[in-house]
CSV table of C-alpha atoms in Angstrom, one decimal:
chain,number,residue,atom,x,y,z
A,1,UNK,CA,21.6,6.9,59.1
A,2,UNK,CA,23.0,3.7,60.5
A,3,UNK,CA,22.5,5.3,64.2
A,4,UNK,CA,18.8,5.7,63.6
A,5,UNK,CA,18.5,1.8,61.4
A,6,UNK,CA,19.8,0.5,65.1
A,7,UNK,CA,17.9,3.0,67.2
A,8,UNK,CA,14.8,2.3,65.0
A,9,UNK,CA,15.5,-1.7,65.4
A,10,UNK,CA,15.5,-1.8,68.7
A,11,UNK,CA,13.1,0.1,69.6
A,12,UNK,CA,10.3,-2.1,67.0
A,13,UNK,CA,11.9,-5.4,68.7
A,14,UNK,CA,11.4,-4.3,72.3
A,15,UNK,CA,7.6,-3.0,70.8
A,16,UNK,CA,6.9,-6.5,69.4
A,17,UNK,CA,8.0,-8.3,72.5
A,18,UNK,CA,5.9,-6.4,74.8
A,19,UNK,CA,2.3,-6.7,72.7
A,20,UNK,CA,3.0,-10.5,71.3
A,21,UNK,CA,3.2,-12.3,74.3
A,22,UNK,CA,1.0,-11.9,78.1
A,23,UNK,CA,3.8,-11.1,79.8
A,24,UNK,CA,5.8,-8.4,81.8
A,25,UNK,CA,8.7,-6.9,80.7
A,26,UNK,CA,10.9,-4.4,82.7
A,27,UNK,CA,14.1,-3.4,80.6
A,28,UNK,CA,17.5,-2.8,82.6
A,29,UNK,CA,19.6,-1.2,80.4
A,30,UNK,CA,23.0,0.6,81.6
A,31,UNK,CA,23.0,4.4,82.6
A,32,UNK,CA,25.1,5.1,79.4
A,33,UNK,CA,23.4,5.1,76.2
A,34,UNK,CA,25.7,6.2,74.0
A,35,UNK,CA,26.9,2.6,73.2
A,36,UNK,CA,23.3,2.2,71.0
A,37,UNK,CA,24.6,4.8,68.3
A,38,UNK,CA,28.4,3.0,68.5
A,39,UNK,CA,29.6,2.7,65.3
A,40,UNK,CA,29.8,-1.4,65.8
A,41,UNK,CA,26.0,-1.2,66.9
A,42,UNK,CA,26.9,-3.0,70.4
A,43,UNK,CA,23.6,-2.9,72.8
A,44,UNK,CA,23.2,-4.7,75.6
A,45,UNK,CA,19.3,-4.9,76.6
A,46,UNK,CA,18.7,-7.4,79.5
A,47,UNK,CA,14.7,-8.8,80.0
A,48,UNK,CA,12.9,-9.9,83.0
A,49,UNK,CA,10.4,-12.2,82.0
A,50,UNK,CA,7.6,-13.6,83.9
A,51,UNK,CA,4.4,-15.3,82.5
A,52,UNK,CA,0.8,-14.7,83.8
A,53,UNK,CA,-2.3,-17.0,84.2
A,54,UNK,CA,-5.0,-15.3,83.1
A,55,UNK,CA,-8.1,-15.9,85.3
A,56,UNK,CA,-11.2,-17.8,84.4
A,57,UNK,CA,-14.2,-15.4,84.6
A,58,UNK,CA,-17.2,-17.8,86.4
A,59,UNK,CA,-19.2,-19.0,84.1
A,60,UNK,CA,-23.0,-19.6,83.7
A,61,UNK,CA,-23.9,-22.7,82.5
A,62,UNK,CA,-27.0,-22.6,80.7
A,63,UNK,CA,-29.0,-24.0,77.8
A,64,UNK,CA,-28.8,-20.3,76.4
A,65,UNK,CA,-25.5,-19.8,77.0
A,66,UNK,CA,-24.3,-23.0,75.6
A,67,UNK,CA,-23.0,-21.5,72.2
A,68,UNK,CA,-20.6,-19.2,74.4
A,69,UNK,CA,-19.5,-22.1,75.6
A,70,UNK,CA,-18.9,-24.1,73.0
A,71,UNK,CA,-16.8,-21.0,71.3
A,72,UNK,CA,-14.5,-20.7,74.0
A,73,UNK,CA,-13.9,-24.6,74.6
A,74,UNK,CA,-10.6,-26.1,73.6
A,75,UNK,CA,-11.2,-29.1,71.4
A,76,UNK,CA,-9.8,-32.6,72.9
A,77,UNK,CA,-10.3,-36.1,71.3
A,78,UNK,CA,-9.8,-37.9,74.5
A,79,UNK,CA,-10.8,-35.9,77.9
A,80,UNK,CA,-9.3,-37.5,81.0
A,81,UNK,CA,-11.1,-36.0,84.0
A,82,UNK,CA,-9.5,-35.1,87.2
A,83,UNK,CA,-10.3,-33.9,90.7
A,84,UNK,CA,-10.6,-30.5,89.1
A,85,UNK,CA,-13.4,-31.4,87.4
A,86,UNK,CA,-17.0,-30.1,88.4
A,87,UNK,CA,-19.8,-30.7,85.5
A,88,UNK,CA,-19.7,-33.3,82.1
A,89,UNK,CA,-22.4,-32.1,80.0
A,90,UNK,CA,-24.0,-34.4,77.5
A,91,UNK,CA,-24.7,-32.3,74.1
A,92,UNK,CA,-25.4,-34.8,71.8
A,93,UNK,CA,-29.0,-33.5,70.6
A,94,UNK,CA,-27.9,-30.2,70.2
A,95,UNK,CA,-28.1,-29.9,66.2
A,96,UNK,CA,-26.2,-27.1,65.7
A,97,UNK,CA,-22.4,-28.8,66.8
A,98,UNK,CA,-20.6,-31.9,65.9
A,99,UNK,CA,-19.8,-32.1,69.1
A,100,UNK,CA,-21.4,-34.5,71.9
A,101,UNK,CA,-19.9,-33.4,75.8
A,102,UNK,CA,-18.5,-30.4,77.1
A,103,UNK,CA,-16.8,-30.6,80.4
A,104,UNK,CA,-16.2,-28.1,82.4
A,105,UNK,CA,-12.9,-28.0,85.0
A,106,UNK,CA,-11.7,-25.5,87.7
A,107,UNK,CA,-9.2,-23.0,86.8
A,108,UNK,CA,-9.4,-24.2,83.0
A,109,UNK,CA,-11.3,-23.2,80.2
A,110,UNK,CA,-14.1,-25.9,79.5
A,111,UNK,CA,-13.1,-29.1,76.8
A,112,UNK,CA,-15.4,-29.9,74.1
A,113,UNK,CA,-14.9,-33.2,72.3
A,114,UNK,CA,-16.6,-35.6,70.1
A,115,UNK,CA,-17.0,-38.4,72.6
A,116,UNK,CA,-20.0,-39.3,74.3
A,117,UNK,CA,-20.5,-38.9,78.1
A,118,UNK,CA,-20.6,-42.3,78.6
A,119,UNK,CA,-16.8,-43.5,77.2
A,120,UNK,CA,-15.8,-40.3,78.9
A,121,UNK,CA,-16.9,-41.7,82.2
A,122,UNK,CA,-16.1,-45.4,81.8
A,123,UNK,CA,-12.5,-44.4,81.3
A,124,UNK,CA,-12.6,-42.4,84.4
A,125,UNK,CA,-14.4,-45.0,86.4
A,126,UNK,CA,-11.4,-47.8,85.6
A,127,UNK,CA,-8.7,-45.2,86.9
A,128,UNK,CA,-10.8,-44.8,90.2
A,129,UNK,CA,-9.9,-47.5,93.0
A,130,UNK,CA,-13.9,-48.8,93.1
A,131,UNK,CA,-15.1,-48.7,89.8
A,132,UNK,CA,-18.8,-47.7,89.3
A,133,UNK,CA,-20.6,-51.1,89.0
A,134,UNK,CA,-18.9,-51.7,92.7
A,135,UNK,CA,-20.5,-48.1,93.8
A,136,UNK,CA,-24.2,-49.1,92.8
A,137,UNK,CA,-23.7,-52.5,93.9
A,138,UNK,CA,-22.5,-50.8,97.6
A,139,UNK,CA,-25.4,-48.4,96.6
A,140,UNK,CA,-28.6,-50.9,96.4
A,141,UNK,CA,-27.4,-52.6,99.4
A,142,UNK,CA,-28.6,-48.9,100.8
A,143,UNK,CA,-31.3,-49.0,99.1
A,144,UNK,CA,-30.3,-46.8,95.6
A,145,UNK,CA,-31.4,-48.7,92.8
A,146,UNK,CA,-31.4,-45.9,90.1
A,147,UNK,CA,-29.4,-42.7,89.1
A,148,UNK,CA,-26.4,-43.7,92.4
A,149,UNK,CA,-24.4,-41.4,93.0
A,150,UNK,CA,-20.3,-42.3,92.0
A,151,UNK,CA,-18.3,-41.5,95.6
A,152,UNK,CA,-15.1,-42.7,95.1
A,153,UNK,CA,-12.5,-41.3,98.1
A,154,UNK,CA,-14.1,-37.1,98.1
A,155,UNK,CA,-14.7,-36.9,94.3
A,156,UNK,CA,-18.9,-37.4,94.1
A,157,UNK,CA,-20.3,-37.4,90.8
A,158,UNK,CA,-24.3,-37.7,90.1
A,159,UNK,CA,-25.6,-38.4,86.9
A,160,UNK,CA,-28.8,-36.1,85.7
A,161,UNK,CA,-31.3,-39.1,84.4
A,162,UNK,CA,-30.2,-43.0,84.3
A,163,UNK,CA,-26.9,-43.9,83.2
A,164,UNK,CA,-27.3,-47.8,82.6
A,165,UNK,CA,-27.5,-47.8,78.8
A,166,UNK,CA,-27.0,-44.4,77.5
A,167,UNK,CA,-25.0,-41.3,77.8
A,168,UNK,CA,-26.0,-38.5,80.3
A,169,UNK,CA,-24.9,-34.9,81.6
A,170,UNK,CA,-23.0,-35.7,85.2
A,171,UNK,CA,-22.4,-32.8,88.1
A,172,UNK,CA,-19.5,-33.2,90.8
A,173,UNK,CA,-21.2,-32.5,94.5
A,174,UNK,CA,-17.7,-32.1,95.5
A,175,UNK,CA,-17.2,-28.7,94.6
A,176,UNK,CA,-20.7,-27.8,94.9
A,177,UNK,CA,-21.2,-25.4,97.6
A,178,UNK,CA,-24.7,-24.4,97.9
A,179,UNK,CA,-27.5,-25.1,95.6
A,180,UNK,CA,-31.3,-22.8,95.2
A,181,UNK,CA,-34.5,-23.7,94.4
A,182,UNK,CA,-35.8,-22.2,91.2
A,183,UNK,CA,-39.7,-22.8,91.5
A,184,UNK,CA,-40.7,-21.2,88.7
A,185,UNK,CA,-38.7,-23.2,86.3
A,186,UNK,CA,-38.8,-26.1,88.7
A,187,UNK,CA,-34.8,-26.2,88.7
A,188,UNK,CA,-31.8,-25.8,90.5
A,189,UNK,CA,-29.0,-23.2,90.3
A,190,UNK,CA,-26.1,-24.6,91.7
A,191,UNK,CA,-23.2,-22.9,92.9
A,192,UNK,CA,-19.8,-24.8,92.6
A,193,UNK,CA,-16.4,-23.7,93.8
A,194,UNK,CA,-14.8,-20.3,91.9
A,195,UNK,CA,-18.0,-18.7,91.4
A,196,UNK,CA,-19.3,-20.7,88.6
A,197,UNK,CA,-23.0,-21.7,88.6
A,198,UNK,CA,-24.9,-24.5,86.9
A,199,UNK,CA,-28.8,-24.6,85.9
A,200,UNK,CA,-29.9,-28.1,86.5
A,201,UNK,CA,-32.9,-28.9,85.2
A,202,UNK,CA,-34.0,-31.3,88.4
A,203,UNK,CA,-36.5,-30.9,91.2
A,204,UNK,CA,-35.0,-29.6,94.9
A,205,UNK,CA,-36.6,-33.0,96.0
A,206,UNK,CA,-34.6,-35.2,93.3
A,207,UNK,CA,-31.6,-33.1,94.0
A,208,UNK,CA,-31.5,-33.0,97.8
A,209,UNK,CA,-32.1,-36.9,97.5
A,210,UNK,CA,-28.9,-37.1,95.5
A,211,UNK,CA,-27.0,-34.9,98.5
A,212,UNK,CA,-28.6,-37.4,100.8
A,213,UNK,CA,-27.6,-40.6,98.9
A,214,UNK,CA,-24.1,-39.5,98.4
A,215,UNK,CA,-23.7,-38.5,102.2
A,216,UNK,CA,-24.5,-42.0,103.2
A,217,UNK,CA,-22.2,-43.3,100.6
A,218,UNK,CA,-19.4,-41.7,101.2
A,219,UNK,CA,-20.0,-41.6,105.5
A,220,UNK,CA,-20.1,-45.3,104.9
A,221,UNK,CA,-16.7,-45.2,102.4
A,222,UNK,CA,-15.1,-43.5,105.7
A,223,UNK,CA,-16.4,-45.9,108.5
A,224,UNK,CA,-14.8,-48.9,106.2
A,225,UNK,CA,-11.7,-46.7,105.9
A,226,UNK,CA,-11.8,-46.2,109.2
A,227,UNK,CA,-12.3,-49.8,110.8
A,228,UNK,CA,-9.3,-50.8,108.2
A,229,UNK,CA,-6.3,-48.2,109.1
A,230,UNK,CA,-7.1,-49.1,112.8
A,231,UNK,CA,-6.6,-52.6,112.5
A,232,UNK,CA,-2.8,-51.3,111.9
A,233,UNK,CA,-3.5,-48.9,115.0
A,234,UNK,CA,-3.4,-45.9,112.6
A,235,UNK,CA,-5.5,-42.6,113.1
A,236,UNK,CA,-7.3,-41.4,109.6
A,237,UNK,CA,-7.4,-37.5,109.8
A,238,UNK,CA,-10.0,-36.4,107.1
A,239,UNK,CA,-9.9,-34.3,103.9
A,240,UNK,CA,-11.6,-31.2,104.3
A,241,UNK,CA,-11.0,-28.1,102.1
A,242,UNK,CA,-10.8,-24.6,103.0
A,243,UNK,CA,-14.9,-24.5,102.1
A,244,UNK,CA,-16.7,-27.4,102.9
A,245,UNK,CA,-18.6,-28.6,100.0
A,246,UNK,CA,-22.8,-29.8,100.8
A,247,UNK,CA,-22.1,-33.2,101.1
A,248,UNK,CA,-20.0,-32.8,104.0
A,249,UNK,CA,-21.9,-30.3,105.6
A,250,UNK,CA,-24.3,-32.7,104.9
A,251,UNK,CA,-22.7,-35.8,106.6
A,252,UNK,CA,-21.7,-33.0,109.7
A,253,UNK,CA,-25.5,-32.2,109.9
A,254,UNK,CA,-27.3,-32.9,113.6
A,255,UNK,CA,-30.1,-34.4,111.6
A,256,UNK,CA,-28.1,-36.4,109.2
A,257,UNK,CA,-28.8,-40.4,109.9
A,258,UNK,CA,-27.0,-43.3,108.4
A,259,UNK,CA,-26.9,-47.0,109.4
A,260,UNK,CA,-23.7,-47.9,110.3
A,261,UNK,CA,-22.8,-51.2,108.3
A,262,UNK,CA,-19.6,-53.3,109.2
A,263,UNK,CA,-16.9,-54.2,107.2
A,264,UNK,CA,-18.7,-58.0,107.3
A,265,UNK,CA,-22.1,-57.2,107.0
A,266,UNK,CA,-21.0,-55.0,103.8
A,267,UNK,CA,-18.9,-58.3,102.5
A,268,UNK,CA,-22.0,-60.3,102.9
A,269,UNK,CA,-23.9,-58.3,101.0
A,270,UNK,CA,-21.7,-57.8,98.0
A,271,UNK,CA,-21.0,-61.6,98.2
A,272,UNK,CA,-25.0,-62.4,98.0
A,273,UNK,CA,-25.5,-59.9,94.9
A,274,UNK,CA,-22.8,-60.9,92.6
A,275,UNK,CA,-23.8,-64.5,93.4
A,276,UNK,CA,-27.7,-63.1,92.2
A,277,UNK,CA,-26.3,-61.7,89.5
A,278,UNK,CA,-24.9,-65.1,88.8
A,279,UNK,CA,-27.5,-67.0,88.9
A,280,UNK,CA,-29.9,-64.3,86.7
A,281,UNK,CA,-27.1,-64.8,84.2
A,282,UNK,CA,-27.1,-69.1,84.1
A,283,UNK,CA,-30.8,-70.2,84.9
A,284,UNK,CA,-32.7,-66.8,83.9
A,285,UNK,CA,-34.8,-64.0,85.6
A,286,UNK,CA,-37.8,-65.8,85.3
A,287,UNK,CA,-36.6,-69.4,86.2
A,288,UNK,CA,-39.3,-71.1,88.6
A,289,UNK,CA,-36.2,-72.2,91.2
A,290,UNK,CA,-34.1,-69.0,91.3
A,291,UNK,CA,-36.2,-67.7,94.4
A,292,UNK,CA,-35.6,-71.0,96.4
A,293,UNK,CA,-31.5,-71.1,95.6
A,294,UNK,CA,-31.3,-67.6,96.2
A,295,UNK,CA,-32.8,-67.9,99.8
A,296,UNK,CA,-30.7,-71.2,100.6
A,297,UNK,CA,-27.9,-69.2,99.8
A,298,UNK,CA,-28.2,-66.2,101.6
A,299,UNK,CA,-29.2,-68.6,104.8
A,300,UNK,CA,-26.0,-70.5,104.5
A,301,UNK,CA,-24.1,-67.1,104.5
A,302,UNK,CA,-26.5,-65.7,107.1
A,303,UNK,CA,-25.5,-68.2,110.0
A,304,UNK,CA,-22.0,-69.6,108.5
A,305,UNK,CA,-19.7,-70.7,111.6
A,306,UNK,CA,-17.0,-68.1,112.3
A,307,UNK,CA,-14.7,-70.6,113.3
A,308,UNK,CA,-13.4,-73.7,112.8
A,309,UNK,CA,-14.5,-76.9,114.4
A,310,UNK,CA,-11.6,-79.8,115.0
C-alpha cells in the first residue's frame, strides 16, 4: 500500500506539472526503477524546463470586431508606448466600456485603459527628443498646418482627425507596410508589420497625403542629421528594417520631391514663428500693428550680417 501511495504521488505531481504551466517537460529518470517502491520512498525525478511564447494571432482591427478586442486586452492604468507600438485607438464613445483607448503593440496582446488618447500621447511626446509642438512647428514651415504627422528619429505617428484640443485614434506609418483602397466604404485597410491589418476610416487621398507629409518630414529630419554628424567628419549609415515600411519606400521613390532646407534656413524659420507666436500672445491676433512688427522682424533676420564688423 505505501508502494502504490508513492507510485500514485508521483505520478499526479508529474500530471499537474505538465497541464498547469505552457511549458515542456522531458523527465530523465535513472534506468532503475526499483528505488520508487524503496521502503524509504527515495525518487529522484530530474525536469528540463523551458518556457514558450505563445504567438499573437494577426489581428483585424475593426469597428465590429472591437468587443474581441477589448476581451482579450490586458488592463493598464498608465500605457507607456514604445517602438513596438503600431495603432492608439481612441474609444471613448463607445457606450458599452468604461474604457477610453486601446493600443495595440507588436508581439503583445493589445492594452486597454481608462486614459484618454491624448495624456497617452503627451507623455510619449515628452520622452521623444523633439516633442510634438517642435514637429508641427518644423511641419507648417512645410506647409502642414493640420492633422502633421509626429516623425521623431523612424517612429511616424499620424493622428486620424485634429489633435489640437481633443483626443483622437493615432496609426504608426512605421510598421505600415502597404495600405488598399476600399472604395466602397471609402476607407483604407492597412497592413502593418506581423500580419495585422487596420480599417481606417480615411480617403486614399487624405491618407496618401499623410505618407507624403511624413516622407518630407522625416527626409528633412535626415538631411539635418546628416549636415550635423559631418561637421565631426562622421558618416550616418541609415536605419532600415528587414521590410521597408511606405514611408521609406516612399522617400526612396524616383518621383518623390522634397525641398531641401538647410540647417539655417530651418533655424530661421523656427526663430520667426515662436517670435509670432509671441507677439499673438502679448498684443493679440487682431492687433492693427502685429502685421507691420512681424514683417520688420522677419526683414531684420532675413539680411542679418553673418559676421562681425570691427
Amino acid at each position: 500500500m505505501k508502494e502504490d501511495f508513492y507510485d500514485n504521488q508521483h505520478k499526479e505531481y508529474y500530471k499537474n506539472l505538465r497541464t498547469t504551466y505552457y511549458q515542456f517537460n522531458k523527465k530523465i529518470a535513472p534506468t532503475d526503477y526499483t528505488s520508487l517502491h524503496s521502503e524509504k520512498g527515495d525518487s529522484h525525478y530530474y525536469y528540463e524546463t523551458s518556457f514558450t511564447r505563445i504567438p499573437i494571432k494577426p489581428l483585424l482591427i475593426t469597428d465590429t470586431t472591437l468587443s474581441t478586442l477589448l476581451a482579450m486586452s490586458f488592463e493598464h492604468s498608465h500605457i507607456l508606448l514604445n517602438e513596438n507600438t503600431y495603432y492608439i485607438k481612441d474609444i471613448r464613445d463607445v457606450k458599452d466600456t468604461i474604457f477610453n483607448t486601446i493600443v495595440f503593440q507588436l508581439g503583445t496582446p493589445p492594452l486597454k485603459t481608462k486614459e484618454h488618447s491624448r495624456t497617452i500621447m503627451n507623455r510619449y511626446f515628452s520622452k521623444r527628443p523633439l516633442n510634438y509642438q517642435t514637429v508641427q512647428s518644423i511641419g507648417k514651415s512645410l506647409g502642414f498646418h493640420h492633422r502633421c504627422p509626429f516623425v521623431s528619429g523612424y517612429q511616424i505617428f499620424v493622428p486620424e482627425k485634429g489633435s489640437s484640443n481633443d483626443s483622437t485614434s493615432w496609426y504608426g506609418l512605421h510598421h505600415a507596410l502597404d495600405a488598399v483602397e476600399d472604395k466602397k466604404g471609402n476607407s483604407m485597410q492597412v497592413y502593418f508589420r506581423d500580419g495585422h491589418e487596420l480599417k481606417l476610416f480615411i480617403s486614399a487621398r487624405s491618407f496618401n497625403e499623410q505618407v507624403e507629409r511624413s516622407a518630407k518630414l522625416s527626409f528633412l529630419q535626415q538631411n539635418v542629421i546628416d549636415e550635423l554628424v559631418g561637421l565631426l567628419h562622421f558618416s550616418h549609415t541609415p536605419h532600415f528594417t528587414d521590410e521597408l515600411n511606405i514611408v521609406q519606400r516612399r522617400v526612396q521613390s524616383s518621383t518623390f520631391l522634397s525641398v531641401l532646407s538647410p540647417i539655417e534656413t530651418l533655424i530661421n524659420y523656427l526663430t520667426i514663428y515662436r517670435a509670432n507666436e509671441s507677439l499673438e500672445t502679448i498684443l493679440g491676433e487682431g492687433n492693427p500693428y502685429i502685421d507691420e512688427i512681424r514683417e520688420d522682424f522677419s526683414l531684420s533676420l532675413k539680411f542679418k550680417p553673418t559676421y562681425f564688423h570691427d
